[in-house]
Amino acid sequence: MKNFKEFISSYSDFPKKGIIFRDTLKILQYPEVFNDLISRMSNTDIVRNADAILAIGARGFIFGTAISLKTSKPMIVARKAGKLPGELISQEYSLEYGKDTLSLQENSLHAFKSFAIVDDLIATGGTVKSVIKLLKSKNKFITGLVIAVELDELNARKQLSIPVYSQIKW
Ligand code: AMP
């Protein structure tokens, strides 16, 4: 099997001391490898059983869009505060330092009952948890989470009440 890790760059002490940043953008320079990764992420029950993809910005949009095109599933987005116009539902969440807020456009949810959440990477799981809260607040069903990279030692998977598919574990 292809070693996808070779196509992800690692940076020590970014964005702050003690963090190893796994940069998924390098893989975009290798379209055949990216296509292989997207095929694997798409070929999951989590995606198959969802009405739509919910991509978490900004890196999640890259993976979400590719999965959406590959599977012909519609996609909606979650973005940080201040980026989306219209009626929003919002959820504050904790980061390693401080807090942030994620929002969804209320009208993007109406047509769909179930969602596959897509991002490039899961670390502590705080971001995904806030999206789960937002979707549940609107009585939506979540088929699961699909990510390229899972930072295994942080054990975020155990704290989520949904199926998780990751291609690369670190
Ligand atoms: P978390 O909420 O802790 O699961 O963080 C997930 C989000 O932060 C994802 O959207 C990632 O893009 C980014 N992120 C957090 N930690 C890292 C890391 N070590 N390397 C790369 N991206 C990270």
CSV table of N, CA and C and ligand atoms in Angstrom, one decimal:
chain,number,residue,atom,x,y,z
A,1,MET,N,0.8,-1.2,0.0
A,1,MET,CA,0.0,0.0,0.0
A,1,MET,C,0.9,1.3,0.0
A,2,LYS,N,0.4,2.3,-0.7
A,2,LYS,CA,1.2,3.5,-0.8
A,2,LYS,C,1.4,4.1,0.6
A,3,ASN,N,2.6,4.6,0.8
A,3,ASN,CA,2.9,5.3,2.1
A,3,ASN,C,2.5,6.8,2.0
A,4,PHE,N,1.3,7.1,2.4
A,4,PHE,CA,0.8,8.4,2.2
A,4,PHE,C,1.6,9.4,3.1
A,5,LYS,N,2.2,8.9,4.2
A,5,LYS,CA,2.9,9.8,5.1
A,5,LYS,C,4.1,10.5,4.4
A,6,GLU,N,4.6,9.9,3.3
A,6,GLU,CA,5.7,10.5,2.5
A,6,GLU,C,5.2,11.8,1.9
A,7,PHE,N,3.9,12.0,1.7
A,7,PHE,CA,3.3,13.1,1.0
A,7,PHE,C,2.7,14.1,2.0
A,8,ILE,N,3.1,14.0,3.2
A,8,ILE,CA,2.7,15.0,4.2
A,8,ILE,C,3.9,15.5,4.9
A,9,SER,N,4.0,16.9,5.0
A,9,SER,CA,5.2,17.5,5.6
A,9,SER,C,5.0,17.7,7.1
A,10,SER,N,6.0,17.6,7.9
A,10,SER,CA,5.9,17.8,9.3
A,10,SER,C,6.8,18.9,9.7
A,11,TYR,N,6.2,19.8,10.5
A,11,TYR,CA,6.9,21.0,11.0
A,11,TYR,C,6.9,21.0,12.6
A,12,SER,N,8.0,21.0,13.2
A,12,SER,CA,8.1,21.1,14.7
A,12,SER,C,7.8,22.5,15.1
A,13,ASP,N,7.2,22.6,16.3
A,13,ASP,CA,6.9,23.8,17.0
A,13,ASP,C,6.1,24.8,16.1
A,14,PHE,N,5.2,24.3,15.4
A,14,PHE,CA,4.2,25.2,14.7
A,14,PHE,C,2.8,24.7,15.0
A,15,PRO,N,1.9,25.6,15.2
A,15,PRO,CA,2.0,27.1,15.3
A,15,PRO,C,2.5,27.5,16.7
A,16,LYS,N,2.8,26.6,17.6
A,16,LYS,CA,3.5,27.0,18.9
A,16,LYS,C,4.3,25.8,19.3
A,17,LYS,N,5.2,26.1,20.3
A,17,LYS,CA,6.2,25.2,20.8
A,17,LYS,C,5.5,23.9,21.2
A,18,GLY,N,6.1,22.8,20.9
A,18,GLY,CA,5.6,21.5,21.4
A,18,GLY,C,4.6,20.8,20.4
A,19,ILE,N,4.1,21.5,19.4
A,19,ILE,CA,3.2,21.0,18.4
A,19,ILE,C,4.0,20.5,17.2
A,20,ILE,N,3.7,19.3,16.7
A,20,ILE,CA,4.2,18.9,15.4
A,20,ILE,C,3.1,19.1,14.4
A,21,PHE,N,3.2,20.0,13.5
A,21,PHE,CA,2.2,20.3,12.5
A,21,PHE,C,2.3,19.4,11.3
A,22,ARG,N,1.3,18.6,11.0
A,22,ARG,CA,1.3,17.7,9.9
A,22,ARG,C,0.5,18.4,8.8
A,23,ASP,N,1.3,18.8,7.8
A,23,ASP,CA,0.8,19.7,6.7
A,23,ASP,C,0.3,18.8,5.5
A,24,THR,N,-1.0,18.7,5.4
A,24,THR,CA,-1.6,17.9,4.3
A,24,THR,C,-1.5,18.5,2.9
A,25,LEU,N,-1.1,19.8,2.8
A,25,LEU,CA,-1.1,20.4,1.5
A,25,LEU,C,-0.1,19.9,0.5
A,26,LYS,N,1.0,19.3,1.0
A,26,LYS,CA,2.0,18.7,0.1
A,26,LYS,C,1.4,17.7,-0.9
A,27,ILE,N,0.4,16.9,-0.4
A,27,ILE,CA,-0.2,15.9,-1.2
A,27,ILE,C,-0.8,16.4,-2.5
A,28,LEU,N,-1.2,17.7,-2.5
A,28,LEU,CA,-1.9,18.3,-3.6
A,28,LEU,C,-0.9,18.5,-4.8
A,29,GLN,N,0.4,18.4,-4.5
A,29,GLN,CA,1.4,18.5,-5.6
A,29,GLN,C,1.5,17.2,-6.3
A,30,TYR,N,0.8,16.2,-5.8
A,30,TYR,CA,0.9,14.8,-6.4
A,30,TYR,C,-0.5,14.3,-6.8
A,31,PRO,N,-1.1,14.8,-7.9
A,31,PRO,CA,-2.5,14.6,-8.1
A,31,PRO,C,-2.9,13.1,-8.1
A,32,GLU,N,-2.0,12.2,-8.6
A,32,GLU,CA,-2.4,10.8,-8.6
A,32,GLU,C,-2.5,10.2,-7.2
A,33,VAL,N,-1.6,10.7,-6.3
A,33,VAL,CA,-1.6,10.2,-4.9
A,33,VAL,C,-2.8,10.8,-4.2
A,34,PHE,N,-3.1,12.1,-4.5
A,34,PHE,CA,-4.3,12.7,-3.9
A,34,PHE,C,-5.6,12.0,-4.4
A,35,ASN,N,-5.6,11.7,-5.7
A,35,ASN,CA,-6.8,11.0,-6.2
A,35,ASN,C,-7.0,9.6,-5.5
A,36,ASP,N,-5.9,8.9,-5.3
A,36,ASP,CA,-5.9,7.6,-4.6
A,36,ASP,C,-6.5,7.8,-3.2
A,37,LEU,N,-6.0,8.8,-2.5
A,37,LEU,CA,-6.4,9.1,-1.1
A,37,LEU,C,-7.9,9.5,-1.1
A,38,ILE,N,-8.3,10.3,-2.0
A,38,ILE,CA,-9.7,10.7,-2.1
A,38,ILE,C,-10.6,9.5,-2.4
A,39,SER,N,-10.2,8.6,-3.3
A,39,SER,CA,-11.0,7.4,-3.6
A,39,SER,C,-11.2,6.6,-2.3
A,40,ARG,N,-10.1,6.4,-1.5
A,40,ARG,CA,-10.3,5.6,-0.3
A,40,ARG,C,-11.2,6.3,0.7
A,41,MET,N,-11.1,7.6,0.8
A,41,MET,CA,-11.9,8.4,1.8
A,41,MET,C,-13.4,8.3,1.3
A,42,SER,N,-13.6,8.3,0.0
A,42,SER,CA,-15.0,8.3,-0.6
A,42,SER,C,-15.6,7.0,-0.5
A,43,ASN,N,-14.8,5.9,-0.6
A,43,ASN,CA,-15.3,4.6,-0.6
A,43,ASN,C,-15.6,4.0,0.8
A,44,THR,N,-16.4,4.7,1.5
A,44,THR,CA,-16.7,4.4,2.9
A,44,THR,C,-18.2,4.4,3.1
A,45,ASP,N,-18.7,3.6,4.0
A,45,ASP,CA,-20.1,3.7,4.3
A,45,ASP,C,-20.5,5.0,4.9
A,46,ILE,N,-19.5,5.7,5.6
A,46,ILE,CA,-19.8,7.0,6.2
A,46,ILE,C,-20.2,8.0,5.1
A,47,VAL,N,-19.5,7.9,4.0
A,47,VAL,CA,-19.9,8.8,2.8
A,47,VAL,C,-21.1,8.3,2.1
A,48,ARG,N,-21.0,7.0,1.8
A,48,ARG,CA,-22.1,6.4,1.0
A,48,ARG,C,-23.5,6.6,1.7
A,49,ASN,N,-23.6,6.5,3.0
A,49,ASN,CA,-24.9,6.6,3.7
A,49,ASN,C,-25.3,8.0,4.0
A,50,ALA,N,-24.5,9.0,3.6
A,50,ALA,CA,-24.9,10.4,3.9
A,50,ALA,C,-25.6,11.1,2.7
A,51,ASP,N,-26.5,12.0,3.0
A,51,ASP,CA,-27.2,12.8,1.9
A,51,ASP,C,-26.2,13.8,1.4
A,52,ALA,N,-25.3,14.3,2.3
A,52,ALA,CA,-24.4,15.4,1.9
A,52,ALA,C,-23.1,15.3,2.8
A,53,ILE,N,-22.1,16.0,2.3
A,53,ILE,CA,-20.8,16.2,2.9
A,53,ILE,C,-20.9,17.5,3.7
A,54,LEU,N,-20.4,17.5,5.0
A,54,LEU,CA,-20.2,18.7,5.7
A,54,LEU,C,-18.7,18.9,5.9
A,55,ALA,N,-18.1,19.9,5.1
A,55,ALA,CA,-16.6,20.1,5.2
A,55,ALA,C,-16.3,21.2,6.1
A,56,ILE,N,-15.3,21.0,6.9
A,56,ILE,CA,-14.9,22.0,7.9
A,56,ILE,C,-13.7,22.8,7.3
A,57,GLY,N,-13.9,24.2,7.3
A,57,GLY,CA,-12.9,25.0,6.6
A,57,GLY,C,-11.6,25.2,7.4
A,58,ALA,N,-10.5,25.6,6.7
A,58,ALA,CA,-10.4,25.7,5.2
A,58,ALA,C,-9.8,24.5,4.6
A,59,ARG,N,-9.0,23.8,5.3
A,59,ARG,CA,-8.4,22.6,4.7
A,59,ARG,C,-9.4,21.5,4.4
A,60,GLY,N,-10.4,21.4,5.2
A,60,GLY,CA,-11.4,20.4,5.0
A,60,GLY,C,-12.2,20.7,3.7
A,61,PHE,N,-12.2,21.9,3.2
A,61,PHE,CA,-12.9,22.2,2.0
A,61,PHE,C,-12.2,21.5,0.8
A,62,ILE,N,-10.9,21.4,0.9
A,62,ILE,CA,-10.2,20.8,-0.2
A,62,ILE,C,-10.5,19.3,-0.3
A,63,PHE,N,-10.5,18.6,0.8
A,63,PHE,CA,-10.9,17.2,0.8
A,63,PHE,C,-12.4,17.0,0.6
A,64,GLY,N,-13.2,17.8,1.2
A,64,GLY,CA,-14.6,17.7,1.1
A,64,GLY,C,-15.1,17.9,-0.4
A,65,THR,N,-14.5,18.9,-1.0
A,65,THR,CA,-14.9,19.2,-2.4
A,65,THR,C,-14.5,18.0,-3.3
A,66,ALA,N,-13.3,17.5,-3.1
A,66,ALA,CA,-12.9,16.3,-3.9
A,66,ALA,C,-13.8,15.1,-3.7
A,67,ILE,N,-14.1,14.9,-2.5
A,67,ILE,CA,-15.0,13.7,-2.2
A,67,ILE,C,-16.4,14.0,-2.8
A,68,SER,N,-16.9,15.2,-2.7
A,68,SER,CA,-18.2,15.6,-3.3
A,68,SER,C,-18.2,15.4,-4.8
A,69,LEU,N,-17.1,15.8,-5.5
A,69,LEU,CA,-17.1,15.6,-6.9
A,69,LEU,C,-17.0,14.1,-7.3
A,70,LYS,N,-16.2,13.3,-6.5
A,70,LYS,CA,-16.0,11.9,-6.8
A,70,LYS,C,-17.3,11.1,-6.6
A,71,THR,N,-18.1,11.5,-5.6
A,71,THR,CA,-19.3,10.8,-5.2
A,71,THR,C,-20.6,11.4,-5.7
A,72,SER,N,-20.5,12.6,-6.3
A,72,SER,CA,-21.7,13.4,-6.6
A,72,SER,C,-22.7,13.6,-5.4
A,73,LYS,N,-22.0,13.8,-4.3
A,73,LYS,CA,-22.8,14.2,-3.1
A,73,LYS,C,-22.7,15.7,-2.9
A,74,PRO,N,-23.8,16.3,-2.6
A,74,PRO,CA,-23.8,17.8,-2.3
A,74,PRO,C,-22.9,18.1,-1.1
A,75,MET,N,-22.3,19.3,-1.0
A,75,MET,CA,-21.5,19.7,0.1
A,75,MET,C,-21.9,21.0,0.7
A,76,ILE,N,-21.9,21.0,2.0
A,76,ILE,CA,-22.1,22.3,2.7
A,76,ILE,C,-20.8,22.5,3.6
A,77,VAL,N,-20.7,23.8,4.2
A,77,VAL,CA,-19.5,24.1,4.9
A,77,VAL,C,-19.7,24.6,6.3
A,78,ALA,N,-18.7,24.4,7.2
A,78,ALA,CA,-18.7,25.0,8.5
A,78,ALA,C,-17.4,25.9,8.5
A,79,ARG,N,-17.6,27.2,8.9
A,79,ARG,CA,-16.5,28.2,8.8
A,79,ARG,C,-16.4,28.9,10.1
A,80,LYS,N,-15.2,29.5,10.3
A,80,LYS,CA,-15.0,30.3,11.5
A,80,LYS,C,-15.8,31.6,11.5
A,81,ALA,N,-16.0,32.1,12.7
A,81,ALA,CA,-16.9,33.3,12.8
A,81,ALA,C,-16.5,34.4,11.9
A,82,GLY,N,-17.5,35.1,11.4
A,82,GLY,CA,-17.2,36.3,10.5
A,82,GLY,C,-17.0,36.0,9.1
A,83,LYS,N,-17.1,34.7,8.6
A,83,LYS,CA,-16.8,34.4,7.3
A,83,LYS,C,-18.0,34.1,6.4
A,84,LEU,N,-19.1,33.8,7.1
A,84,LEU,CA,-20.3,33.4,6.3
A,84,LEU,C,-21.4,34.4,6.5
A,85,PRO,N,-22.1,34.7,5.3
A,85,PRO,CA,-23.2,35.6,5.4
A,85,PRO,C,-24.5,34.9,5.7
A,86,GLY,N,-25.6,35.6,5.9
A,86,GLY,CA,-26.9,35.1,6.1
A,86,GLY,C,-27.2,34.6,7.5
A,87,GLU,N,-28.3,33.9,7.7
A,87,GLU,CA,-28.7,33.3,9.0
A,87,GLU,C,-27.8,32.2,9.4
A,88,LEU,N,-27.2,32.3,10.5
A,88,LEU,CA,-26.2,31.3,10.9
A,88,LEU,C,-26.6,30.6,12.2
A,89,ILE,N,-26.1,29.3,12.4
A,89,ILE,CA,-26.1,28.7,13.7
A,89,ILE,C,-24.7,28.6,14.1
A,90,SER,N,-24.3,28.9,15.3
A,90,SER,CA,-22.9,29.0,15.7
A,90,SER,C,-22.7,28.3,17.0
A,91,GLN,N,-21.4,27.8,17.2
A,91,GLN,CA,-21.0,27.0,18.4
A,91,GLN,C,-19.6,27.4,18.7
A,92,GLU,N,-19.4,27.8,20.0
A,92,GLU,CA,-18.1,28.1,20.5
A,92,GLU,C,-17.4,26.8,20.8
A,93,TYR,N,-16.1,26.7,20.7
A,93,TYR,CA,-15.3,25.5,21.1
A,93,TYR,C,-13.9,25.9,21.6
A,94,SER,N,-13.3,25.0,22.3
A,94,SER,CA,-12.0,25.3,22.9
A,94,SER,C,-10.9,24.8,22.0
A,95,LEU,N,-9.9,25.6,21.9
A,95,LEU,CA,-8.7,25.2,21.2
A,95,LEU,C,-7.6,25.0,22.3
A,96,GLU,N,-6.4,24.6,21.8
A,96,GLU,CA,-5.3,24.4,22.8
A,96,GLU,C,-5.1,25.7,23.6
A,97,TYR,N,-5.3,26.8,22.9
A,97,TYR,CA,-5.2,28.1,23.6
A,97,TYR,C,-6.4,28.9,23.2
A,98,GLY,N,-7.2,29.4,24.2
A,98,GLY,CA,-8.3,30.2,23.9
A,98,GLY,C,-9.5,29.5,23.3
A,99,LYS,N,-10.4,30.3,22.6
A,99,LYS,CA,-11.7,29.8,22.1
A,99,LYS,C,-11.9,30.2,20.7
A,100,ASP,N,-12.7,29.5,20.0
A,100,ASP,CA,-13.1,30.0,18.6
A,100,ASP,C,-14.6,29.6,18.4
A,101,THR,N,-15.1,30.1,17.3
A,101,THR,CA,-16.5,29.8,17.0
A,101,THR,C,-16.7,29.3,15.6
A,102,LEU,N,-17.5,28.2,15.4
A,102,LEU,CA,-17.8,27.7,14.0
A,102,LEU,C,-19.2,28.0,13.7
A,103,SER,N,-19.5,28.3,12.5
A,103,SER,CA,-20.9,28.6,12.1
A,103,SER,C,-21.3,27.8,10.8
A,104,LEU,N,-22.6,27.5,10.7
A,104,LEU,CA,-23.2,26.9,9.5
A,104,LEU,C,-24.3,27.8,9.0
A,105,GLN,N,-24.4,27.9,7.7
A,105,GLN,CA,-25.6,28.7,7.2
A,105,GLN,C,-26.8,27.8,7.4
A,106,GLU,N,-27.8,28.4,8.1
A,106,GLU,CA,-29.0,27.8,8.4
A,106,GLU,C,-29.7,27.2,7.1
A,107,ASN,N,-29.7,28.0,6.1
A,107,ASN,CA,-30.5,27.5,4.9
A,107,ASN,C,-29.7,26.4,4.1
A,108,SER,N,-28.4,26.1,4.5
A,108,SER,CA,-27.7,25.1,3.8
A,108,SER,C,-28.1,23.7,4.3
A,109,LEU,N,-28.8,23.7,5.4
A,109,LEU,CA,-29.1,22.4,6.1
A,109,LEU,C,-30.4,21.8,5.7
A,110,HIS,N,-31.4,22.6,5.2
A,110,HIS,CA,-32.7,22.2,5.0
A,110,HIS,C,-33.0,21.0,4.1
A,111,ALA,N,-32.2,20.9,3.0
A,111,ALA,CA,-32.5,19.9,2.0
A,111,ALA,C,-32.0,18.5,2.4
A,112,PHE,N,-31.2,18.4,3.5
A,112,PHE,CA,-30.5,17.1,3.8
A,112,PHE,C,-30.8,16.7,5.3
A,113,LYS,N,-30.9,15.3,5.4
A,113,LYS,CA,-31.2,14.7,6.7
A,113,LYS,C,-29.9,14.2,7.4
A,114,SER,N,-28.9,13.7,6.5
A,114,SER,CA,-27.8,13.1,7.1
A,114,SER,C,-26.5,13.6,6.5
A,115,PHE,N,-25.4,13.7,7.3
A,115,PHE,CA,-24.2,14.3,6.9
A,115,PHE,C,-23.0,13.4,7.2
A,116,ALA,N,-22.0,13.4,6.3
A,116,ALA,CA,-20.7,12.9,6.6
A,116,ALA,C,-19.8,14.1,6.8
A,117,ILE,N,-19.1,14.2,8.0
A,117,ILE,CA,-18.3,15.3,8.3
A,117,ILE,C,-16.9,15.0,7.7
A,118,VAL,N,-16.3,16.0,7.1
A,118,VAL,CA,-15.0,15.8,6.4
A,118,VAL,C,-14.0,16.9,6.8
A,119,ASP,N,-12.8,16.5,7.2
A,119,ASP,CA,-11.7,17.5,7.5
A,119,ASP,C,-10.4,16.9,7.0
A,120,ASP,N,-9.4,17.7,7.0
A,120,ASP,CA,-8.1,17.1,6.6
A,120,ASP,C,-7.5,16.2,7.8
A,121,LEU,N,-7.7,16.7,9.0
A,121,LEU,CA,-7.0,16.1,10.2
A,121,LEU,C,-7.8,16.2,11.4
A,122,ILE,N,-7.7,15.2,12.3
A,122,ILE,CA,-8.3,15.4,13.6
A,122,ILE,C,-7.2,15.3,14.7
A,123,ALA,N,-7.2,16.3,15.6
A,123,ALA,CA,-6.2,16.3,16.7
A,123,ALA,C,-6.9,16.0,18.0
A,124,THR,N,-7.3,17.1,18.7
A,124,THR,CA,-8.1,16.8,20.0
A,124,THR,C,-9.5,16.4,19.7
A,125,GLY,N,-10.1,16.8,18.6
A,125,GLY,CA,-11.5,16.5,18.3
A,125,GLY,C,-12.4,17.6,18.7
A,126,GLY,N,-11.9,18.7,19.2
A,126,GLY,CA,-12.7,19.8,19.6
A,126,GLY,C,-13.5,20.4,18.5
A,127,THR,N,-12.9,20.6,17.4
A,127,THR,CA,-13.6,21.2,16.2
A,127,THR,C,-14.7,20.3,15.7
A,128,VAL,N,-14.4,19.0,15.6
A,128,VAL,CA,-15.5,18.1,15.1
A,128,VAL,C,-16.6,18.0,16.1
A,129,LYS,N,-16.3,18.0,17.4
A,129,LYS,CA,-17.4,18.0,18.5
A,129,LYS,C,-18.3,19.2,18.3
A,130,SER,N,-17.8,20.3,18.0
A,130,SER,CA,-18.7,21.5,17.8
A,130,SER,C,-19.6,21.4,16.6
A,131,VAL,N,-19.1,20.8,15.5
A,131,VAL,CA,-19.9,20.5,14.4
A,131,VAL,C,-21.0,19.5,14.7
A,132,ILE,N,-20.6,18.5,15.4
A,132,ILE,CA,-21.6,17.5,15.8
A,132,ILE,C,-22.8,18.2,16.6
A,133,LYS,N,-22.4,19.0,17.6
A,133,LYS,CA,-23.4,19.8,18.4
A,133,LYS,C,-24.3,20.6,17.5
A,134,LEU,N,-23.7,21.3,16.5
A,134,LEU,CA,-24.5,22.1,15.6
A,134,LEU,C,-25.5,21.3,14.8
A,135,LEU,N,-25.1,20.1,14.3
A,135,LEU,CA,-26.0,19.3,13.5
A,135,LEU,C,-27.0,18.7,14.4
A,136,LYS,N,-26.6,18.2,15.6
A,136,LYS,CA,-27.6,17.6,16.5
A,136,LYS,C,-28.7,18.6,16.9
A,137,SER,N,-28.3,19.9,17.0
A,137,SER,CA,-29.2,20.9,17.5
A,137,SER,C,-30.3,21.1,16.4
A,138,LYS,N,-30.1,20.7,15.2
A,138,LYS,CA,-31.1,20.8,14.1
A,138,LYS,C,-31.6,19.4,13.8
A,139,ASN,N,-31.4,18.4,14.7
A,139,ASN,CA,-31.9,17.1,14.6
A,139,ASN,C,-31.5,16.4,13.3
A,140,LYS,N,-30.2,16.6,12.9
A,140,LYS,CA,-29.6,16.0,11.7
A,140,LYS,C,-28.9,14.7,12.2
A,141,PHE,N,-28.8,13.7,11.3
A,141,PHE,CA,-28.2,12.5,11.5
A,141,PHE,C,-26.7,12.6,11.0
A,142,ILE,N,-25.8,12.1,11.8
A,142,ILE,CA,-24.4,12.1,11.3
A,142,ILE,C,-23.9,10.7,11.1
A,143,THR,N,-23.5,10.4,9.8
A,143,THR,CA,-23.1,9.0,9.4
A,143,THR,C,-21.7,8.8,9.9
A,144,GLY,N,-20.9,9.8,10.2
A,144,GLY,CA,-19.5,9.6,10.7
A,144,GLY,C,-18.6,10.8,10.3
A,145,LEU,N,-17.3,10.5,10.6
A,145,LEU,CA,-16.3,11.5,10.3
A,145,LEU,C,-15.3,10.8,9.4
A,146,VAL,N,-14.9,11.5,8.3
A,146,VAL,CA,-13.8,11.0,7.4
A,146,VAL,C,-12.7,12.1,7.4
A,147,ILE,N,-11.5,11.6,7.8
A,147,ILE,CA,-10.4,12.6,7.7
A,147,ILE,C,-9.2,11.9,7.1
A,148,ALA,N,-8.3,12.6,6.5
A,148,ALA,CA,-7.0,12.1,5.9
A,148,ALA,C,-6.1,11.6,7.1
A,149,VAL,N,-5.9,12.4,8.1
A,149,VAL,CA,-4.9,12.2,9.1
A,149,VAL,C,-5.5,12.2,10.5
A,150,GLU,N,-5.2,11.2,11.3
A,150,GLU,CA,-5.7,11.1,12.7
A,150,GLU,C,-4.4,11.1,13.6
A,151,LEU,N,-4.4,12.0,14.5
A,151,LEU,CA,-3.3,12.0,15.5
A,151,LEU,C,-3.7,11.1,16.6
A,152,ASP,N,-3.3,9.9,16.4
A,152,ASP,CA,-3.8,8.7,17.2
A,152,ASP,C,-3.6,8.9,18.7
A,153,GLU,N,-2.5,9.4,19.1
A,153,GLU,CA,-2.1,9.5,20.6
A,153,GLU,C,-3.1,10.4,21.3
A,154,LEU,N,-3.7,11.3,20.6
A,154,LEU,CA,-4.6,12.2,21.3
A,154,LEU,C,-6.0,11.6,21.6
A,155,ASN,N,-6.2,10.4,21.0
A,155,ASN,CA,-7.4,9.6,21.3
A,155,ASN,C,-8.7,10.3,21.1
A,156,ALA,N,-8.8,11.2,20.2
A,156,ALA,CA,-10.1,11.9,19.9
A,156,ALA,C,-11.2,11.0,19.5
A,157,ARG,N,-10.9,10.0,18.8
A,157,ARG,CA,-11.9,9.0,18.3
A,157,ARG,C,-12.8,8.5,19.5
A,158,LYS,N,-12.1,8.2,20.6
A,158,LYS,CA,-12.8,7.6,21.7
A,158,LYS,C,-13.9,8.6,22.3
A,159,GLN,N,-13.6,9.9,22.1
A,159,GLN,CA,-14.6,10.9,22.7
A,159,GLN,C,-15.7,11.2,21.8
A,160,LEU,N,-15.7,10.7,20.5
A,160,LEU,CA,-16.8,11.0,19.6
A,160,LEU,C,-17.8,9.8,19.5
A,161,SER,N,-19.0,10.2,19.4
A,161,SER,CA,-20.1,9.2,19.4
A,161,SER,C,-20.4,8.7,18.0
A,162,ILE,N,-19.5,8.9,17.1
A,162,ILE,CA,-19.8,8.6,15.7
A,162,ILE,C,-18.7,7.7,15.1
A,163,PRO,N,-19.0,7.0,14.0
A,163,PRO,CA,-17.9,6.2,13.3
A,163,PRO,C,-16.9,7.2,12.7
A,164,VAL,N,-15.6,6.7,12.8
A,164,VAL,CA,-14.5,7.5,12.3
A,164,VAL,C,-13.7,6.7,11.3
A,165,TYR,N,-13.4,7.3,10.1
A,165,TYR,CA,-12.5,6.7,9.1
A,165,TYR,C,-11.3,7.6,8.9
A,166,SER,N,-10.1,7.1,9.1
A,166,SER,CA,-8.9,7.9,8.8
A,166,SER,C,-8.0,7.0,7.9
A,167,GLN,N,-7.3,7.6,7.0
A,167,GLN,CA,-6.4,6.9,6.1
A,167,GLN,C,-5.0,6.8,6.7
A,168,ILE,N,-4.6,7.9,7.4
A,168,ILE,CA,-3.2,7.9,7.9
A,168,ILE,C,-3.2,8.2,9.4
A,169,LYS,N,-2.6,7.3,10.2
A,169,LYS,CA,-2.5,7.5,11.6
A,169,LYS,C,-1.1,7.8,12.0
A,170,TRP,N,-1.1,8.8,12.9
A,170,TRP,CA,0.3,9.3,13.4
A,170,TRP,C,0.5,9.2,14.8
B,1,AMP,P1,-8.8,19.6,16.8
B,1,AMP,O1,-10.0,20.5,17.0
B,1,AMP,O2,-7.8,19.7,17.9
B,1,AMP,O3,-9.2,18.2,16.4
B,1,AMP,O4,-8.0,20.3,15.6
B,1,AMP,C1,-8.4,20.0,14.2
B,1,AMP,C2,-8.1,21.1,13.3
B,1,AMP,O5,-6.9,21.9,13.6
B,1,AMP,C3,-8.0,20.6,11.9
B,1,AMP,O6,-8.8,21.4,11.1
B,1,AMP,C4,-6.5,20.7,11.6
B,1,AMP,O7,-6.4,21.3,10.3
B,1,AMP,C5,-5.9,21.6,12.6
B,1,AMP,N1,-4.8,21.0,13.4
B,1,AMP,C6,-4.8,20.7,14.7
B,1,AMP,N2,-3.6,20.2,15.1
B,1,AMP,C7,-2.9,20.0,14.0
B,1,AMP,C8,-1.6,19.4,13.7
B,1,AMP,N3,-0.8,18.9,14.7
B,1,AMP,N4,-1.2,19.4,12.5
B,1,AMP,C9,-2.0,19.9,11.5
B,1,AMP,N5,-3.2,20.5,11.7
B,1,AMP,C10,-3.7,20.5,12.9
